[in-house]
Coordinates of C-alpha atoms in Angstrom, one line a residue:
Chain A
X1 CA 35.7 2.9 -6.8
X2 CA 39.4 2.8 -7.4
X3 CA 40.9 2.4 -10.8
X4 CA 37.7 3.2 -12.7
X5 CA 38.2 3.8 -16.3
X6 CA 36.4 6.4 -18.4
X7 CA 33.9 3.9 -19.5
X8 CA 33.1 2.8 -16.0
X9 CA 32.5 6.3 -14.7
X10 CA 30.2 6.9 -17.5
X11 CA 28.2 3.8 -16.5
X12 CA 28.2 5.0 -12.9
X13 CA 26.9 8.4 -14.0
X14 CA 24.1 6.8 -15.9
X15 CA 23.2 4.6 -12.9
X16 CA 23.0 7.7 -10.8
X17 CA 21.4 10.0 -13.3
X18 CA 18.5 7.9 -14.6
X19 CA 16.7 7.0 -11.3
X20 CA 17.6 10.5 -10.0
X21 CA 16.1 12.3 -12.9
X22 CA 13.0 10.1 -12.9
X23 CA 12.3 10.9 -9.3
X24 CA 12.9 14.6 -9.8
X25 CA 10.5 14.8 -12.6
X26 CA 7.8 12.4 -11.4
X27 CA 8.1 12.8 -7.7
X28 CA 9.5 16.1 -6.6
X29 CA 8.3 18.3 -9.4
X30 CA 4.6 17.2 -8.9
X31 CA 4.9 18.4 -5.3
X32 CA 6.2 21.8 -6.4
X33 CA 3.2 22.0 -8.7
X34 CA 0.7 21.1 -5.9
X35 CA 2.2 23.7 -3.7
X36 CA 2.0 26.3 -6.5
X37 CA -1.6 25.6 -7.3
X38 CA -2.6 25.6 -3.6
X39 CA -1.5 29.2 -3.5
X40 CA -3.7 30.2 -6.5
X41 CA -7.3 31.3 -6.8
X42 CA -9.8 29.1 -8.5
X43 CA -11.2 30.6 -11.8
X44 CA -13.5 29.2 -14.5
X45 CA -11.0 28.5 -17.2
X46 CA -8.7 25.8 -18.4
X47 CA -6.7 25.1 -16.2
X48 CA -9.1 26.3 -13.5
X49 CA -6.7 28.4 -11.4
X50 CA -4.9 31.7 -11.6
X51 CA -1.2 31.9 -12.6
X52 CA 1.4 32.5 -10.0
X53 CA 2.5 35.7 -11.7
X54 CA 0.1 38.3 -13.1
X55 CA 0.4 40.0 -16.5
X56 CA 2.9 42.5 -15.0
X57 CA 5.2 39.7 -13.9
X58 CA 4.4 40.3 -10.2
X59 CA 4.0 37.5 -7.8
X60 CA 0.3 36.8 -7.4
X61 CA -0.2 34.2 -4.7
X62 CA -2.8 33.9 -2.0
X63 CA -3.1 32.0 1.3
X64 CA -6.9 32.1 1.1
X65 CA -7.2 28.4 0.6
X66 CA -5.3 27.6 3.7
X67 CA -7.1 30.3 5.7
X68 CA -10.4 28.8 4.5
X69 CA -9.3 25.2 5.5
X70 CA -8.2 26.4 9.0
X71 CA -11.3 28.5 9.7
X72 CA -14.0 26.4 8.2
X73 CA -15.6 24.1 10.7
X74 CA -16.4 21.3 8.2
X75 CA -12.7 20.9 7.5
X76 CA -11.7 21.0 11.1
X77 CA -14.2 18.2 11.8
X78 CA -12.9 16.2 8.8
X79 CA -9.3 16.4 9.9
X80 CA -10.2 15.5 13.5
X81 CA -12.3 12.6 12.4
X82 CA -9.6 11.2 10.1
X83 CA -7.1 11.3 12.9
X84 CA -9.5 9.7 15.4
X85 CA -10.5 6.9 13.0
X86 CA -7.0 6.2 11.9
X87 CA -5.8 6.2 15.6
X88 CA -8.7 3.9 16.6
X89 CA -7.8 1.5 13.8
X90 CA -4.2 1.6 14.8
X91 CA -5.1 0.7 18.4
X92 CA -7.3 -2.2 17.4
X93 CA -4.7 -3.4 15.0
X94 CA -2.1 -3.4 17.8
X95 CA -4.5 -5.1 20.3
X96 CA -5.1 -7.8 17.7
X97 CA -1.8 -7.8 15.9
X98 CA 0.6 -8.0 18.8
X99 CA -0.7 -11.3 20.3
X100 CA -0.8 -12.7 16.7
X101 CA 2.8 -11.7 16.1
X102 CA 3.8 -13.1 19.5
X103 CA 2.0 -16.4 18.8
X104 CA 3.7 -16.7 15.5
X105 CA 7.1 -15.9 16.9
X106 CA 6.8 -18.5 19.6
X107 CA 5.5 -21.4 17.5
X108 CA 7.7 -24.1 15.9
X109 CA 9.6 -23.1 12.7
X110 CA 7.4 -25.2 10.4
X111 CA 4.1 -23.8 11.7
X112 CA 5.7 -20.3 11.8
X113 CA 6.3 -20.2 8.1
X114 CA 2.7 -21.3 7.3
X115 CA 1.2 -18.8 9.8
X116 CA 3.3 -16.0 8.3
X117 CA 2.2 -17.0 4.8
X118 CA -1.4 -16.8 5.9
X119 CA -0.8 -13.2 7.2
X120 CA 0.8 -12.1 3.9
X121 CA -1.7 -13.9 1.6
X122 CA -4.6 -11.4 1.9
X123 CA -2.1 -8.6 1.1
X124 CA -1.6 -10.1 -2.4
X125 CA -5.3 -10.3 -3.1
X126 CA -6.7 -7.1 -4.5
X127 CA -7.2 -4.4 -1.8
X128 CA -10.4 -3.3 -3.4
X129 CA -11.8 -6.8 -3.4
X130 CA -10.9 -7.3 0.2
X131 CA -12.8 -4.1 1.1
X132 CA -15.6 -5.3 -1.1
X133 CA -15.8 -8.6 0.8
X134 CA -16.8 -6.6 3.9
X135 CA -19.7 -5.1 2.1
X136 CA -21.1 -8.6 1.8
X137 CA -20.6 -9.2 5.5
X138 CA -21.8 -6.0 7.0
X139 CA -24.9 -5.5 4.9
X140 CA -28.3 -5.3 6.5
X141 CA -29.0 -8.6 4.7
X142 CA -25.4 -9.6 5.0
X143 CA -23.7 -12.7 6.5
X144 CA -23.3 -11.2 10.0
X145 CA -26.9 -9.9 10.3
X146 CA -28.3 -13.1 8.8
X147 CA -26.4 -15.2 11.3
X148 CA -27.4 -13.1 14.3
X149 CA -31.0 -13.2 13.2
X150 CA -30.9 -16.9 12.6
X151 CA -29.4 -17.5 16.1
X152 CA -32.2 -15.3 17.5
X153 CA -29.7 -12.9 19.1
X154 CA -31.4 -10.0 17.4
X155 CA -34.8 -9.6 15.8
X156 CA -33.9 -6.7 13.5
X157 CA -30.8 -6.3 11.4
X158 CA -28.2 -3.9 13.0
X159 CA -27.2 -1.1 10.7
X160 CA -23.4 -1.6 10.3
X161 CA -22.9 -0.8 6.7
X162 CA -22.4 2.9 5.9
X163 CA -21.4 3.8 9.4
X164 CA -18.1 4.9 11.0
X165 CA -17.9 1.5 12.6
X166 CA -17.7 -0.1 9.1
X167 CA -14.9 2.3 8.2
X168 CA -13.1 1.4 11.4
X169 CA -13.3 -2.3 10.8
X170 CA -12.3 -1.9 7.1
X171 CA -9.2 0.1 8.0
X172 CA -8.2 -2.4 10.7
X173 CA -8.7 -5.3 8.4
X174 CA -6.8 -3.8 5.5
X175 CA -3.8 -2.7 7.4
X176 CA -3.4 -5.4 10.1
X177 CA -0.7 -7.3 8.2
X178 CA 1.4 -4.1 8.1
X179 CA 1.5 -4.2 11.9
X180 CA 2.0 -7.9 12.4
X181 CA 5.1 -8.2 10.2
X182 CA 7.4 -5.6 11.9
X183 CA 6.3 -6.7 15.4
X184 CA 6.9 -10.3 14.5
X185 CA 10.4 -9.4 13.2
X186 CA 11.4 -7.8 16.5
X187 CA 9.9 -10.6 18.6
X188 CA 11.5 -13.3 16.5
X189 CA 15.0 -11.7 17.1
X190 CA 14.4 -11.4 20.8
X191 CA 16.3 -13.7 23.1
X192 CA 13.7 -15.8 25.0
X193 CA 16.3 -16.6 27.7
X194 CA 15.9 -13.1 29.0
X195 CA 12.3 -13.8 29.9
X196 CA 13.3 -17.1 31.4
X197 CA 15.9 -15.5 33.5
X198 CA 13.4 -12.9 34.8
X199 CA 10.9 -15.7 35.7
X200 CA 13.7 -17.7 37.5
X201 CA 14.5 -14.6 39.5
X202 CA 10.9 -14.5 40.6
X203 CA 9.2 -12.1 38.3
X204 CA 5.6 -12.8 37.4
X205 CA 4.7 -13.4 33.7
X206 CA 3.0 -10.1 33.5
X207 CA 6.0 -8.3 35.0
X208 CA 8.4 -10.1 32.7
X209 CA 6.2 -9.1 29.7
X210 CA 6.1 -5.4 30.6
X211 CA 9.7 -5.2 31.7
X212 CA 11.4 -7.3 29.0
X213 CA 9.3 -8.3 26.0
X214 CA 7.5 -5.0 25.5
X215 CA 10.6 -2.7 25.6
X216 CA 12.4 -5.1 23.3
X217 CA 9.5 -5.2 20.9
X218 CA 9.0 -1.4 20.9
X219 CA 10.9 -0.6 17.6
X220 CA 8.6 -3.0 15.8
X221 CA 5.5 -1.8 17.5
X222 CA 6.3 1.8 16.6
X223 CA 7.0 1.0 13.0
X224 CA 3.9 -1.2 12.7
X225 CA 1.6 1.4 14.3
X226 CA 2.9 4.1 11.9
X227 CA 2.5 1.7 8.9
X228 CA -1.2 1.4 9.9
X229 CA -1.8 5.1 10.9
X230 CA -0.2 6.8 7.9
X231 CA -2.1 5.1 5.0
X232 CA -5.3 5.0 7.1
X233 CA -5.2 8.8 7.3
X234 CA -5.3 9.3 3.6
X235 CA -7.6 6.4 2.8
X236 CA -10.2 7.0 0.0
X237 CA -11.7 3.6 -1.0
X238 CA -12.7 2.4 2.5
X239 CA -14.7 5.5 3.6
X240 CA -16.2 5.6 0.1
X241 CA -17.4 2.0 0.0
X242 CA -18.1 1.3 3.7
X243 CA -18.8 4.7 5.2
X244 CA -22.0 6.7 5.1
X245 CA -22.3 10.0 3.2
X246 CA -21.0 11.7 6.4
X247 CA -17.8 9.6 6.4
X248 CA -15.8 12.6 5.3
X249 CA -12.2 11.6 5.7
X250 CA -9.5 13.7 4.3
X251 CA -8.8 11.5 1.3
X252 CA -12.4 11.5 0.3
X253 CA -12.8 15.3 0.7
X254 CA -9.7 15.9 -1.5
X255 CA -11.1 13.6 -4.2
X256 CA -14.6 15.3 -4.1
X257 CA -13.1 18.8 -3.9
X258 CA -11.2 18.0 -7.1
X259 CA -13.7 16.0 -9.1
X260 CA -17.1 17.2 -7.8
X261 CA -16.5 20.8 -7.0
X262 CA -13.6 21.1 -9.5
X263 CA -11.8 23.4 -7.1
X264 CA -8.2 22.5 -7.9
X265 CA -6.5 25.1 -5.6
X266 CA -8.6 23.9 -2.6
X267 CA -7.9 20.3 -3.4
X268 CA -4.2 21.0 -3.6
X269 CA -4.3 22.9 -0.3
X270 CA -6.1 19.9 1.3
X271 CA -3.2 17.7 0.0
X272 CA -0.6 20.0 1.4
X273 CA -2.4 20.0 4.8
X274 CA -2.6 16.2 4.8
X275 CA 1.1 16.1 4.1
X276 CA 1.9 18.5 6.9
X277 CA -0.2 16.4 9.2
X278 CA 1.8 13.3 8.2
X279 CA 5.2 14.8 8.1
X280 CA 5.8 14.1 11.8
X281 CA 4.8 10.4 11.7
X282 CA 6.6 9.9 8.4
X283 CA 9.9 11.3 9.7
X284 CA 9.5 9.2 12.8
X285 CA 9.0 6.1 10.7
X286 CA 12.0 6.9 8.5
X287 CA 14.2 7.4 11.5
X288 CA 13.1 4.2 13.2
X289 CA 13.7 2.4 9.9
X290 CA 17.3 3.7 9.5
X291 CA 18.1 2.9 13.1
X292 CA 16.8 -0.6 12.4
X293 CA 18.9 -1.1 9.3
X294 CA 21.9 0.6 10.9
X295 CA 21.8 -1.8 13.8
X296 CA 21.4 -4.9 11.7
Chain B
X1 CA 9.4 -22.9 27.5
X2 CA 6.9 -23.2 24.6
X3 CA 4.0 -22.9 27.0
X4 CA 1.6 -21.0 24.9
X5 CA -1.2 -19.5 26.9
X6 CA -4.9 -20.0 26.1
X7 CA -5.1 -16.3 25.5
X8 CA -2.5 -16.3 22.7
X9 CA -4.1 -19.3 21.0
X10 CA -7.5 -17.8 21.1
X11 CA -6.3 -14.4 19.7
X12 CA -4.5 -16.3 17.0
X13 CA -7.6 -18.2 16.1
X14 CA -9.7 -15.0 16.2
X15 CA -7.2 -13.0 14.2
X16 CA -7.0 -15.6 11.4
X17 CA -10.8 -15.9 11.4
X18 CA -11.0 -12.1 11.1
X19 CA -8.6 -12.2 8.1
X20 CA -10.2 -15.1 6.3
X21 CA -14.0 -15.1 7.0
X22 CA -14.6 -12.2 4.5
X23 CA -12.7 -14.0 1.8
X24 CA -14.4 -17.3 2.4
X25 CA -17.8 -15.7 2.4
X26 CA -17.1 -14.1 -1.0
X27 CA -16.2 -17.4 -2.4
X28 CA -19.3 -19.1 -1.1
X29 CA -21.6 -16.4 -2.4
X30 CA -19.9 -16.5 -5.8
X31 CA -21.8 -19.8 -6.3
X32 CA -25.1 -18.3 -5.4
X33 CA -27.7 -18.6 -8.1
X34 CA -29.8 -15.7 -7.0
X35 CA -29.6 -12.3 -8.7
X36 CA -29.7 -10.6 -5.3
X37 CA -26.2 -11.1 -4.1
X38 CA -27.1 -11.4 -0.5
X39 CA -29.9 -14.0 -0.6
X40 CA -29.0 -17.6 -1.1
X41 CA -30.8 -19.1 -4.1
X42 CA -29.1 -22.4 -4.7
X43 CA -25.8 -23.5 -6.1
X44 CA -24.7 -22.3 -9.5
X45 CA -21.6 -21.4 -11.5
X46 CA -23.4 -19.1 -13.9
X47 CA -21.7 -15.9 -12.7
X48 CA -18.3 -17.4 -13.8
X49 CA -19.7 -17.9 -17.2
X50 CA -21.1 -14.3 -17.4
X51 CA -17.7 -13.0 -16.3
X52 CA -16.0 -14.4 -19.4
X53 CA -18.7 -13.0 -21.7
X54 CA -18.4 -9.5 -20.3
X55 CA -16.2 -7.6 -22.8
X56 CA -15.8 -4.6 -20.5
X57 CA -14.2 -6.7 -17.8
X58 CA -12.0 -8.5 -20.3
X59 CA -10.8 -5.2 -21.8
X60 CA -10.1 -3.7 -18.4
X61 CA -8.3 -6.8 -17.3
X62 CA -6.1 -6.7 -20.5
X63 CA -5.3 -3.1 -20.0
X64 CA -4.4 -3.7 -16.3
X65 CA -2.1 -6.6 -17.2
X66 CA -0.3 -4.6 -19.9
X67 CA 0.2 -1.7 -17.5
X68 CA 1.3 -4.0 -14.7
X69 CA 3.9 -5.8 -16.9
X70 CA 5.3 -2.6 -18.3
X71 CA 5.4 -0.7 -15.0
X72 CA 6.9 -3.7 -13.2
X73 CA 9.7 -4.1 -15.7
X74 CA 10.5 -0.4 -15.7
X75 CA 10.3 -0.3 -11.9
X76 CA 12.7 -3.2 -11.6
X77 CA 15.3 -1.6 -13.9
X78 CA 15.0 1.8 -12.1
X79 CA 14.6 0.3 -8.6
X80 CA 17.7 -2.0 -9.0
X81 CA 19.7 1.0 -10.1
X82 CA 18.5 3.0 -7.1
X83 CA 19.2 0.0 -4.8
X84 CA 22.7 -0.3 -6.1
X85 CA 23.3 3.4 -5.7
X86 CA 22.2 3.4 -2.1
X87 CA 24.0 0.2 -1.1
X88 CA 27.3 0.4 -3.1
X89 CA 28.0 3.9 -4.3
X90 CA 28.9 5.4 -0.9
X91 CA 28.3 9.1 -0.4
X92 CA 27.6 10.6 -3.8
X93 CA 26.4 14.1 -4.1
X94 CA 22.7 14.5 -3.3
X95 CA 22.5 11.2 -1.5
X96 CA 20.2 12.5 1.3
X97 CA 17.7 14.0 -1.2
X98 CA 17.8 10.8 -3.2
X99 CA 17.2 8.4 -0.3
X100 CA 14.4 10.7 0.8
X101 CA 12.8 10.7 -2.6
X102 CA 13.1 6.9 -3.1
X103 CA 11.5 5.9 0.3
X104 CA 8.8 8.5 0.4
X105 CA 6.5 6.9 -2.1
X106 CA 6.2 3.9 0.3
X107 CA 4.4 6.0 2.9
X108 CA 2.8 8.7 0.7
X109 CA -1.0 8.6 0.8
X110 CA -2.3 7.5 -2.6
X111 CA -4.5 10.5 -3.0
X112 CA -1.5 12.9 -2.8
X113 CA 0.6 10.9 -5.3
X114 CA -2.4 10.6 -7.6
X115 CA -3.3 14.3 -7.5
X116 CA 0.3 15.5 -7.8
X117 CA 1.0 13.4 -10.8
X118 CA -2.2 14.4 -12.5
X119 CA -1.3 18.1 -12.0
X120 CA 2.1 17.4 -13.4
X121 CA 0.7 15.8 -16.5
X122 CA -1.8 18.6 -17.0
X123 CA 1.1 21.2 -16.7
X124 CA 3.3 19.2 -19.0
X125 CA 0.5 19.1 -21.6
X126 CA 0.0 22.9 -21.2
X127 CA 3.7 23.7 -21.8
X128 CA 5.0 20.9 -24.0
X129 CA 1.9 19.4 -25.5
X130 CA 2.7 16.0 -23.9
X131 CA 1.0 13.7 -22.8
X132 CA -1.5 14.2 -25.5
X133 CA -3.9 11.7 -23.9
X134 CA -4.0 10.3 -20.5
X135 CA -4.3 6.5 -20.2
X136 CA -1.9 3.6 -20.6
X137 CA 1.2 5.9 -20.7
X138 CA 0.4 8.1 -17.8
X139 CA -0.8 5.2 -15.5
X140 CA 2.4 3.3 -16.4
X141 CA 4.6 6.2 -15.4
X142 CA 2.7 6.7 -12.1
X143 CA 2.9 3.0 -11.2
X144 CA 6.6 2.8 -12.1
X145 CA 7.3 5.8 -9.8
X146 CA 5.8 4.2 -6.7
X147 CA 6.7 0.6 -7.5
X148 CA 10.4 1.4 -8.0
X149 CA 10.6 2.5 -4.4
X150 CA 9.5 -1.0 -3.3
X151 CA 12.0 -2.7 -5.7
X152 CA 14.8 -0.4 -4.4
X153 CA 14.1 -1.3 -0.8
X154 CA 14.2 -5.1 -1.6
X155 CA 17.3 -4.9 -3.7
X156 CA 19.1 -2.6 -1.2
X157 CA 18.4 -4.9 1.7
X158 CA 19.6 -7.9 -0.3
X159 CA 22.8 -6.1 -1.1
X160 CA 23.2 -5.1 2.5
X161 CA 22.9 -8.7 3.6
X162 CA 25.2 -9.8 0.9
X163 CA 28.9 -10.4 1.3
X164 CA 30.9 -7.7 -0.5
X165 CA 34.0 -9.9 -0.6
X166 CA 32.9 -11.6 -3.9
X167 CA 32.7 -8.3 -5.6
X168 CA 36.0 -7.2 -4.0
X169 CA 37.7 -10.4 -5.1
X170 CA 36.5 -9.9 -8.7
X171 CA 37.8 -6.3 -8.5
X172 CA 41.2 -7.4 -7.1
X173 CA 41.5 -9.9 -10.0
X174 CA 41.2 -6.9 -12.3
X175 CA 37.5 -6.9 -13.2
X176 CA 36.3 -3.4 -14.0
X177 CA 33.4 -2.1 -11.8
X178 CA 31.0 -2.2 -14.7
X179 CA 31.9 -5.8 -15.5
X180 CA 31.7 -6.8 -11.9
X181 CA 28.2 -5.4 -11.5
X182 CA 27.0 -7.4 -14.6
X183 CA 28.9 -10.6 -13.9
X184 CA 28.8 -10.9 -10.1
X185 CA 26.4 -8.5 -8.5
X186 CA 23.4 -8.8 -10.8
X187 CA 23.3 -12.6 -10.8
X188 CA 23.5 -12.6 -7.0
X189 CA 20.7 -10.1 -6.6
X190 CA 18.5 -11.8 -9.2
X191 CA 16.1 -13.3 -6.7
X192 CA 15.6 -9.9 -5.1
X193 CA 14.9 -8.5 -8.5
X194 CA 12.4 -11.2 -9.3
X195 CA 10.7 -10.7 -5.9
X196 CA 10.6 -6.9 -6.7
X197 CA 9.1 -7.4 -10.1
X198 CA 6.4 -9.6 -8.7
X199 CA 5.6 -7.1 -6.0
X200 CA 5.6 -4.2 -8.4
X201 CA 3.3 -6.2 -10.7
X202 CA 0.9 -6.9 -7.9
X203 CA 0.9 -3.3 -6.7
X204 CA 0.2 -2.0 -10.1
X205 CA -2.6 -4.5 -10.7
X206 CA -4.0 -3.5 -7.3
X207 CA -4.0 0.2 -7.6
X208 CA -7.2 2.1 -7.9
X209 CA -6.7 5.6 -6.5
X210 CA -3.6 6.7 -8.4
X211 CA -4.9 5.2 -11.7
X212 CA -8.2 7.0 -11.3
X213 CA -6.4 10.3 -11.0
X214 CA -4.0 10.0 -13.9
X215 CA -6.2 8.1 -16.3
X216 CA -8.3 9.9 -18.9
X217 CA -11.7 9.2 -20.4
X218 CA -11.9 5.8 -22.1
X219 CA -9.0 4.1 -20.3
X220 CA -10.4 2.1 -17.5
X221 CA -8.3 -0.4 -15.6
X222 CA -9.7 -3.5 -13.9
X223 CA -9.9 -1.9 -10.4
X224 CA -11.5 1.2 -11.9
X225 CA -14.1 -1.0 -13.5
X226 CA -14.7 -3.0 -10.3
X227 CA -15.0 0.2 -8.3
X228 CA -17.6 1.7 -10.6
X229 CA -19.7 -1.4 -10.1
X230 CA -19.3 -2.0 -6.4
X231 CA -20.0 1.6 -5.6
X232 CA -23.6 0.7 -6.1
X233 CA -23.5 -2.4 -3.8
X234 CA -22.7 -6.1 -3.8
X235 CA -23.0 -7.8 -7.2
X236 CA -22.8 -11.5 -8.0
X237 CA -20.3 -11.3 -10.9
X238 CA -17.8 -9.3 -8.8
X239 CA -18.1 -12.1 -6.2
X240 CA -17.0 -14.6 -8.9
X241 CA -14.2 -12.3 -10.1
X242 CA -12.9 -11.9 -6.5
X243 CA -13.0 -15.7 -6.0
X244 CA -10.9 -16.2 -9.1
X245 CA -8.3 -13.7 -7.7
X246 CA -8.4 -15.5 -4.3
X247 CA -7.9 -18.8 -6.0
X248 CA -5.0 -17.7 -8.1
X249 CA -3.1 -15.9 -5.3
X250 CA -3.6 -18.7 -2.8
X251 CA -2.5 -21.5 -5.1
X252 CA 0.5 -19.5 -6.3
X253 CA 1.7 -18.6 -2.8
X254 CA 1.0 -22.2 -1.4
X255 CA 3.0 -23.7 -4.2
X256 CA 5.9 -21.2 -3.6
X257 CA 5.7 -22.0 0.1
X258 CA 5.7 -25.8 -0.4
X259 CA 8.7 -25.7 -2.9
X260 CA 10.7 -23.4 -0.5
X261 CA 10.0 -25.8 2.4
X262 CA 11.0 -28.8 0.4
X263 CA 14.3 -27.2 -0.7
X264 CA 15.0 -26.2 2.9
X265 CA 14.4 -29.7 4.3
X266 CA 16.8 -31.1 1.7

């Protein structure tokens, strides 16, 4: 800024320094610590891990935790299951969310704002309580089973609670708004005349959709899918409350490794692995986001 | 042109039913007289009464509100600074690192944020003797850190959409940058700051995982209390609590929507 006085540059420095330092101390430094502990051995002491340097000042780190995670079958299954469940929830969210976003974008402005509000509203109600609401529905004596029994469609309750199915539904339910909003944003900006033109030129509705609407909506679809997939991967509450004892998703394994087994180094290594697994989608998301804001 | 197909209409209906049936069923069951949460035993409001006699819930709620208000305020100050930095300060040194650090908390899994901050607090205590106790302070710091990212994004997009000419005019008329920020920029981005504060407040009130990691014995926020109860299954008083939440949020948002619509029609 031209002509800044001494006083102003001081203020600018403060504006830069305060949030910068905050993030360095409370965001970056914690990651360094996780990395450091993930390379230590667990011991029975306080804190329960070996220091990075031994008493002679030599570097004393080990890759044992990572080797264990990579070779142990339980962990491989856990990672695979987390990816599969998160991917399945993403696909269902897209199948459900895209038509919703499309319907909202093509309705009259007055209805549109109400429909959007109704998408955002559940997001403001406690996440935990929304997951809890599903416990009442999926229970063996819950609303769904009772209704089906009453209708005579089944004569025994279906076990839905404490299964992967419940986790899958819970993930989709919780993260669906994250997909609808970005998809809606791209569809709303789209020029509907393009579709009209294609139809006038003799394209079928299906053809017009796949050749025009879908490519134009793609940035929103990609962002929306990642916004569902990334948090679903590390989810802890949903598998804990809705899943069975075998619903070992990464987030839950990390929590248990830390609090139940008190193995801090292994828990840290699980965190590092989860982060590595998410680096690619996160970078993708950031790039699509910058392109989005750069274009606007 | 507005020919909406039956398919779109039915998915819309199905989608909204999917979003709202769980919430509606919680509200209905909150008026259930039976001790067994899933069996209907007649209409009653007794669970609401029990809720307000439960000291543990009230204590946890008070702690959560205190944390949320403090964290939201801190996050608004820090997040606004960060948003200004990114939108108006051009290419300062370390910009890439900064914008990476500010946006990462938005997508970071909660378990990682929680674990990393807990390990930080443990190390800090080991080396500096601080924080002595984990609870209000540590949870507030953790919430501020992830909520400031949301505030920064909101403030930044508001600044990006805003005409810079007002600030430039003030500058041309001899206003110093510091004065211009306080007299022109901040009043203009005030709506974004309020929206950011509200979002930060909600996020803090909502958080379970990060708070569970960085809290110590004795300090239990409302979500932590709820979680410890619902782990064991559906309970009638939590139904009542959830219904109160649903009522407050829907009334608030509907009023906001109605006022916005009115002002737009005028």
